[in-house]
PDB file of C-alpha atoms in Angstrom:
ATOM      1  CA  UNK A 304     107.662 113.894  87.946  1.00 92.00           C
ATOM      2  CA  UNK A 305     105.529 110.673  89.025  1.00 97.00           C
ATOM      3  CA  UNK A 306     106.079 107.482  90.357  1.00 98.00           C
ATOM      4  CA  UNK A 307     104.780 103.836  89.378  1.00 98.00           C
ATOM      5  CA  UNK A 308     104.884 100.501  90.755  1.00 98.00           C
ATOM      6  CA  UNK A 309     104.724  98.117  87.819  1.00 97.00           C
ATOM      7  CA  UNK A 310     104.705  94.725  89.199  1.00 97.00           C
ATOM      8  CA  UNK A 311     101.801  93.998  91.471  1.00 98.00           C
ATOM      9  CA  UNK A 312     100.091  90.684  92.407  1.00 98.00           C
ATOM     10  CA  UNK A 313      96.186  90.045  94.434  1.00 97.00           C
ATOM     11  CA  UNK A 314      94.252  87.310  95.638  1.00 97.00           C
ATOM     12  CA  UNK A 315      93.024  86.524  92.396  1.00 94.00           C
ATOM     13  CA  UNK A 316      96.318  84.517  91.467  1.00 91.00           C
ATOM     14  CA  UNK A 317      99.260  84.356  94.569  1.00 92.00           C
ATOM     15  CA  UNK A 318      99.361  87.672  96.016  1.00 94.00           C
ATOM     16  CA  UNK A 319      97.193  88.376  99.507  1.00 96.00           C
ATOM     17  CA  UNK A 320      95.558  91.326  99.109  1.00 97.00           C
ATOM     18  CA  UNK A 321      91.820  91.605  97.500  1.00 97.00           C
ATOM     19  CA  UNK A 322      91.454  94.113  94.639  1.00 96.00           C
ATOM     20  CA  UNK A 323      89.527  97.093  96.449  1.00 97.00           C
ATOM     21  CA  UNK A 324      92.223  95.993  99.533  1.00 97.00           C
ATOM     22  CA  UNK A 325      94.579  97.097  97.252  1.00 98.00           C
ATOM     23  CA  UNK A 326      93.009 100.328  96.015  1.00 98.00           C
ATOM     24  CA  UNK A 327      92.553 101.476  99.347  1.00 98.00           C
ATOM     25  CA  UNK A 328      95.717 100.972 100.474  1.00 98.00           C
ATOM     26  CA  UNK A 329      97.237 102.707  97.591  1.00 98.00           C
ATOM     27  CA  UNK A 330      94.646 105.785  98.047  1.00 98.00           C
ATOM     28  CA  UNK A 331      96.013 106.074 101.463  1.00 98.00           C
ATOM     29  CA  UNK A 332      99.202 104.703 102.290  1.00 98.00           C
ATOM     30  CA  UNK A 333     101.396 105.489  99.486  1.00 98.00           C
ATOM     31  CA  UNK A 334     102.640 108.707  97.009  1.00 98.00           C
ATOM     32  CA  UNK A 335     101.823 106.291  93.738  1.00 98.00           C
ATOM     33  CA  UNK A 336     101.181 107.964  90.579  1.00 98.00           C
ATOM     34  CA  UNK A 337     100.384 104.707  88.898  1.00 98.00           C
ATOM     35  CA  UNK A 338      99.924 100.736  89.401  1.00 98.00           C
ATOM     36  CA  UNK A 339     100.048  98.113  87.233  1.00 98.00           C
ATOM     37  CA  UNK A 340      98.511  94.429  88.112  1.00 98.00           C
ATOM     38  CA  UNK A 341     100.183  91.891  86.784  1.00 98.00           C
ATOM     39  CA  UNK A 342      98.897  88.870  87.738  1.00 98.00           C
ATOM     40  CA  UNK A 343     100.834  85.099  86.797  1.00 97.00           C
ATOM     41  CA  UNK A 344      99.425  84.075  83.484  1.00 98.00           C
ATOM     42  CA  UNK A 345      96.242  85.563  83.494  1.00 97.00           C
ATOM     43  CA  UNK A 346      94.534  89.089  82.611  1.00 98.00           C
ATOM     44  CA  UNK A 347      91.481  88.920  84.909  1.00 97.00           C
ATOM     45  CA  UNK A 348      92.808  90.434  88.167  1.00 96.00           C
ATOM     46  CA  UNK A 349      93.848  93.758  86.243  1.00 98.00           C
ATOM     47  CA  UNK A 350      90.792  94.065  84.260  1.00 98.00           C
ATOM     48  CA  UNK A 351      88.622  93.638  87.718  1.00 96.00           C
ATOM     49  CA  UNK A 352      91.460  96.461  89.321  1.00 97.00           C
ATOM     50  CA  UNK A 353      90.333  98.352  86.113  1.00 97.00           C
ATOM     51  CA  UNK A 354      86.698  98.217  86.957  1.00 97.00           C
ATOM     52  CA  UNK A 355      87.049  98.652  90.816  1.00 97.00           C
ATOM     53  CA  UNK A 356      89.604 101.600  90.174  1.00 98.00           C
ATOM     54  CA  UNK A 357      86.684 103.038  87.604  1.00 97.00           C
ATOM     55  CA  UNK A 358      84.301 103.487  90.231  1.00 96.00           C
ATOM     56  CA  UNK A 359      86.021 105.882  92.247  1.00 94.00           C
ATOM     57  CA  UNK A 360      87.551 109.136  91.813  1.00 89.00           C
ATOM     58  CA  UNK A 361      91.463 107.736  92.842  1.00 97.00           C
ATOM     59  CA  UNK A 362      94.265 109.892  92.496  1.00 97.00           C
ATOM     60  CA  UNK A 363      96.457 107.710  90.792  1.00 98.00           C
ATOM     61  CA  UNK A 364      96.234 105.286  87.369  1.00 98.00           C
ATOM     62  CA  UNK A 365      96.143 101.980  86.892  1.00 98.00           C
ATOM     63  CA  UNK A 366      97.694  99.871  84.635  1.00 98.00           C
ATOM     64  CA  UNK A 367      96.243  96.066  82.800  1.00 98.00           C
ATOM     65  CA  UNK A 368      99.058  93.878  82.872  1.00 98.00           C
ATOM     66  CA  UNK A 369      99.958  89.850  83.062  1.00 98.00           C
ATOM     67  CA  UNK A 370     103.440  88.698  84.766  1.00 98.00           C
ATOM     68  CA  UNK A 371     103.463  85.717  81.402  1.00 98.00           C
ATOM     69  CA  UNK A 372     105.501  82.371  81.412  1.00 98.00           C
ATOM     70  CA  UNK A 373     107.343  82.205  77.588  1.00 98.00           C
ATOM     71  CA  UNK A 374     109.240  79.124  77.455  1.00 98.00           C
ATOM     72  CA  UNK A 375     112.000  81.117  78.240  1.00 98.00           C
ATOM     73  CA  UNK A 376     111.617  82.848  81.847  1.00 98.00           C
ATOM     74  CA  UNK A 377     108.593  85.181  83.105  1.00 98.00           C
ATOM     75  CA  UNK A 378     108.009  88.492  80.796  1.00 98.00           C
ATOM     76  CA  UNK A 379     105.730  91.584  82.561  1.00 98.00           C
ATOM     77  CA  UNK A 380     103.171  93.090  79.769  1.00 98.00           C
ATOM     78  CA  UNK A 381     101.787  96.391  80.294  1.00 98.00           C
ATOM     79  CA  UNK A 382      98.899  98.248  78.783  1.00 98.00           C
ATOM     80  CA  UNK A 383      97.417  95.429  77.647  1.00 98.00           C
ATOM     81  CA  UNK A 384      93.598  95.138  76.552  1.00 95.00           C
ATOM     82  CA  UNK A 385      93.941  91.424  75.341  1.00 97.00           C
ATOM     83  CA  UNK A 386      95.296  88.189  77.176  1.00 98.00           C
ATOM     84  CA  UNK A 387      98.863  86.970  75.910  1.00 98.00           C
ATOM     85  CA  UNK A 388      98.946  83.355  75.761  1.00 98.00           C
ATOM     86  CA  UNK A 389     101.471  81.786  78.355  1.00 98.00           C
ATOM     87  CA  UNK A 390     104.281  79.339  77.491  1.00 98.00           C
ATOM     88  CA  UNK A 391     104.868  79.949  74.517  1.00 98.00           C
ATOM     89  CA  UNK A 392     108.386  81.190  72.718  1.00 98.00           C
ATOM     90  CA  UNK A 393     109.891  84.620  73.945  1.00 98.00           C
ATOM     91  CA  UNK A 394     109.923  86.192  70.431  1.00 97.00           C
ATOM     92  CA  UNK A 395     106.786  85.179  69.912  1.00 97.00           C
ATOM     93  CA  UNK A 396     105.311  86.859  73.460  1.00 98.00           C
ATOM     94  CA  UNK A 397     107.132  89.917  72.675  1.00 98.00           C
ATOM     95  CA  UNK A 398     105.843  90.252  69.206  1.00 97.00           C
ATOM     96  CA  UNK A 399     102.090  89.339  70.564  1.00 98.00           C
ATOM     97  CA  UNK A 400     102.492  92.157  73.462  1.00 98.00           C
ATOM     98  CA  UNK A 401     103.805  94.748  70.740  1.00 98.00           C
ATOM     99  CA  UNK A 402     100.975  94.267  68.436  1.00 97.00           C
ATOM    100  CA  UNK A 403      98.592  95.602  71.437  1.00 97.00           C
ATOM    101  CA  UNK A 404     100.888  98.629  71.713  1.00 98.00           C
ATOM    102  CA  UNK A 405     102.388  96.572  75.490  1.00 98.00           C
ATOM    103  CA  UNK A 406     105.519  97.690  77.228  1.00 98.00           C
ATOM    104  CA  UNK A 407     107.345  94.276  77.407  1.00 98.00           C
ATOM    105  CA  UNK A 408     109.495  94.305  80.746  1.00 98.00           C
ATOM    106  CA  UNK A 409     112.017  91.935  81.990  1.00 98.00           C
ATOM    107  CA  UNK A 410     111.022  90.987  85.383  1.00 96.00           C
ATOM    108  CA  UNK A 411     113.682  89.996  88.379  1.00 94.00           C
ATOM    109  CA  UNK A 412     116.195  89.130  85.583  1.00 96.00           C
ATOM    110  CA  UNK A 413     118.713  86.553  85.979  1.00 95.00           C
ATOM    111  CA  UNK A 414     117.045  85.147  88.842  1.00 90.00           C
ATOM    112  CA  UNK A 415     117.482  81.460  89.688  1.00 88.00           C
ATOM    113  CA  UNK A 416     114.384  81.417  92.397  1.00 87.00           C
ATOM    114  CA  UNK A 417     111.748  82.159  90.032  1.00 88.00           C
ATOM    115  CA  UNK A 418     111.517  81.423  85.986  1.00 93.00           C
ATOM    116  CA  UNK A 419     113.240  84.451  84.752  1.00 95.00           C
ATOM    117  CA  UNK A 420     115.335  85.284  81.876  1.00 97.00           C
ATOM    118  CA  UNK A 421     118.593  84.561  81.968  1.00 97.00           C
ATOM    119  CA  UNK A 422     121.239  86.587  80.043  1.00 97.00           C
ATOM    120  CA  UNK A 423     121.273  84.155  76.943  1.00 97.00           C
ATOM    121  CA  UNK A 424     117.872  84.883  76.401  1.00 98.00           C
ATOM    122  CA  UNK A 425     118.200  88.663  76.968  1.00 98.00           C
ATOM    123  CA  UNK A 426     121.232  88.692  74.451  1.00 97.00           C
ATOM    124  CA  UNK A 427     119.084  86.513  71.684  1.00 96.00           C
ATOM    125  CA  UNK A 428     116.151  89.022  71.713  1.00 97.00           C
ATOM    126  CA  UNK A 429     119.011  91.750  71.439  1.00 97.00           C
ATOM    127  CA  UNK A 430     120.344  90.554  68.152  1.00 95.00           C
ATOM    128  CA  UNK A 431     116.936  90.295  66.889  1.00 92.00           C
ATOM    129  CA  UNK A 432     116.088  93.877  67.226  1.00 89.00           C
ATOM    130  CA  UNK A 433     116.389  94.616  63.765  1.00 84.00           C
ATOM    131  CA  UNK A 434     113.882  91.619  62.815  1.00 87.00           C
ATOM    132  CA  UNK A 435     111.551  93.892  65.359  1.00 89.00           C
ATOM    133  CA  UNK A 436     111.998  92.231  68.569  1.00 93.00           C
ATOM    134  CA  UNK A 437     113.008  94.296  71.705  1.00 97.00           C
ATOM    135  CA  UNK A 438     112.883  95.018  75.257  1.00 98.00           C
ATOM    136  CA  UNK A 439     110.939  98.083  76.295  1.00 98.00           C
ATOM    137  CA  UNK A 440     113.042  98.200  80.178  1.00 98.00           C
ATOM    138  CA  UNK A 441     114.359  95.979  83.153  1.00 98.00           C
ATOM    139  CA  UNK A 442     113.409  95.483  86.107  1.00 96.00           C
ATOM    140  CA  UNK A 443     116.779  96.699  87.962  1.00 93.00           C
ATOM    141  CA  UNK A 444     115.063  97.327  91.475  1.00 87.00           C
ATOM    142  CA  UNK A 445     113.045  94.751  92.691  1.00 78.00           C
ATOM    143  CA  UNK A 446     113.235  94.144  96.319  1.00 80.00           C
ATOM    144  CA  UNK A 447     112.049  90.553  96.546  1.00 75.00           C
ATOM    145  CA  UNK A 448     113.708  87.407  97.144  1.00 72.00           C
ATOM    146  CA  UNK A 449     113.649  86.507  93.462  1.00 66.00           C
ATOM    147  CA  UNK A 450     115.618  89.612  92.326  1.00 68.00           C
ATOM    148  CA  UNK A 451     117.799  90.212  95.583  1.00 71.00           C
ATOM    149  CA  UNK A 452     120.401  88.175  94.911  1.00 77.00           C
ATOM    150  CA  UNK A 453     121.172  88.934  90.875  1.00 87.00           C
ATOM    151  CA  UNK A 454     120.490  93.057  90.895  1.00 87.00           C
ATOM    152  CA  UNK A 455     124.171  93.895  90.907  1.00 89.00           C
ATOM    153  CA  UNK A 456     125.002  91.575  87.925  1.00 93.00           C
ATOM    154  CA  UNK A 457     121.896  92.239  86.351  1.00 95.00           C
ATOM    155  CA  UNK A 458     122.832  96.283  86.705  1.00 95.00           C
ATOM    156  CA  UNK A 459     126.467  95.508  85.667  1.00 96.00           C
ATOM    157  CA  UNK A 460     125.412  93.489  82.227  1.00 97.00           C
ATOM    158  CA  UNK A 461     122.651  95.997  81.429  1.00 98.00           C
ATOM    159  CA  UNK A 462     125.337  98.780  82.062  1.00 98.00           C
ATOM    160  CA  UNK A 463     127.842  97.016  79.879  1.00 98.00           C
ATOM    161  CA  UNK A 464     126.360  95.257  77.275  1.00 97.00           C
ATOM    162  CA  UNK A 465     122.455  95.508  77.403  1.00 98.00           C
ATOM    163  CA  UNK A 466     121.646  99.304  77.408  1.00 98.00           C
ATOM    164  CA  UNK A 467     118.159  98.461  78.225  1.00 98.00           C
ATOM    165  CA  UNK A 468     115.866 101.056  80.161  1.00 98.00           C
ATOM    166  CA  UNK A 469     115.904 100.584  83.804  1.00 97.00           C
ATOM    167  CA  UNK A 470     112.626 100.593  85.941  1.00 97.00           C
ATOM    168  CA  UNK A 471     111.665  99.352  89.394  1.00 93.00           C
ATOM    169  CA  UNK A 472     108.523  97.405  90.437  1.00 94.00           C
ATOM    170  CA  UNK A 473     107.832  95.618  94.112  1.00 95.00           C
ATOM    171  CA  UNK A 474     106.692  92.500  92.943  1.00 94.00           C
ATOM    172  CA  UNK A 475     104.551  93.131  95.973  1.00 96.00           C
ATOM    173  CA  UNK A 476     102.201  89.994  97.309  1.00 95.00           C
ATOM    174  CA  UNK A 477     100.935  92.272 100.336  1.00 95.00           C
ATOM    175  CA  UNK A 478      99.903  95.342 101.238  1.00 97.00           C
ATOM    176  CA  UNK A 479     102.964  97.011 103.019  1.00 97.00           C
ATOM    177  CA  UNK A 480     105.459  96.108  99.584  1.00 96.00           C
ATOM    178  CA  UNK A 481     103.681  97.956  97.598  1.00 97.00           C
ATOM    179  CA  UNK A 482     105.720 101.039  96.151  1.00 96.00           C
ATOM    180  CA  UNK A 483     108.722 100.029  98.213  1.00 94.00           C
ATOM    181  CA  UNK A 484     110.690 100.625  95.211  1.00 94.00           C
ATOM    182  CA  UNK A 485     109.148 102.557  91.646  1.00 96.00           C
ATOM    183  CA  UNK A 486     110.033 103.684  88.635  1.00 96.00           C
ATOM    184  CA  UNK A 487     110.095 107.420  88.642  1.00 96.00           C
ATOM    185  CA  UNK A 488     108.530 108.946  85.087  1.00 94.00           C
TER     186      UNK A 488
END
């Protein structure tokens, strides 16, 4: 059994923490198994994490990802290798994210604070599932303001009609958010 935060933001786009700030701080202040940064629109942060992380023997993993604007609400990409263009159509994220073998993950869903997907959208990528689109999991615990106020209906449509794996990810943009809620592997 592990644990893994999978939505993390630095300095290098709007979260406060610098990169080895944030490796330290992981080292010794949490039980993390694994981290994923997942910077706004941009792959840079998590590649320099990658490198930072690579230099030292840490206990735990970390993950490249992007937190991208479709033209539909923000999508979280993990394992990524390659950028994903922002603003752009959902289905055509999703599909970009899947060629690189990515985990596409709906972030804070349902959220009116922040671009995220609404339930239209989630329900339009779910009838396309046999043209090869899908949704690898949901963010169902995500403590920040963005996701506070629509976890219970977000829960109660993926429970009843979305059937979409559940995860957990801070969203953390400082140090003492990080792995204040995970997904458990």
């Amino acid at each position: 059994m592990g644990t893994a935060d999978l939505h993390l933001h630095t300095a290098f786009g709007d979260g406060l923490p610098e990169p080895q700030q944030l490796l330290d701080y992981v080292e010794s202040c949490t039980d993390l198994d694994v981290i994923a940064i997942t910077e706004h629109d941009s792959i840079d942060a998590a590649w320099r994490v990658r490198e930072l992380h690579a230099r030292r023997q840490y206990r735990f993993e970390v993950v490249v990802g992007m937190e991208i604007t479709t033209l539909a609400g923000h999508l979280l990409a993990l394992f990524l290798e390659e950028p994903v263009p922002s603003l752009r159509s959902l289905g055509s994220t999703i599909d970009r994210i899947h060629r690189q073998n990515g985990l596409c993950i709906i972030p804070h869903p349902l959220s009116p604070l922040t671009r995220s997907l609404g339930a239209r959208a989630i329900d339009g990528v779910l009838r396309h599932q046999a043209d090869g689109l899908w949704f690898d999991g949901i963010e169902l615990s995500n403590p920040s303001p963005a996701a506070r106020f629509t976890n219970a209906r977000a829960r109660r449509l993926n429970a009843d009609r979305w059937g979409i794996t559940e995860v957990g990810g801070s969203d953390a943009h400082y140090l003492p958010a990080i792995g204040c809620t995970v997904t458990e592997f």
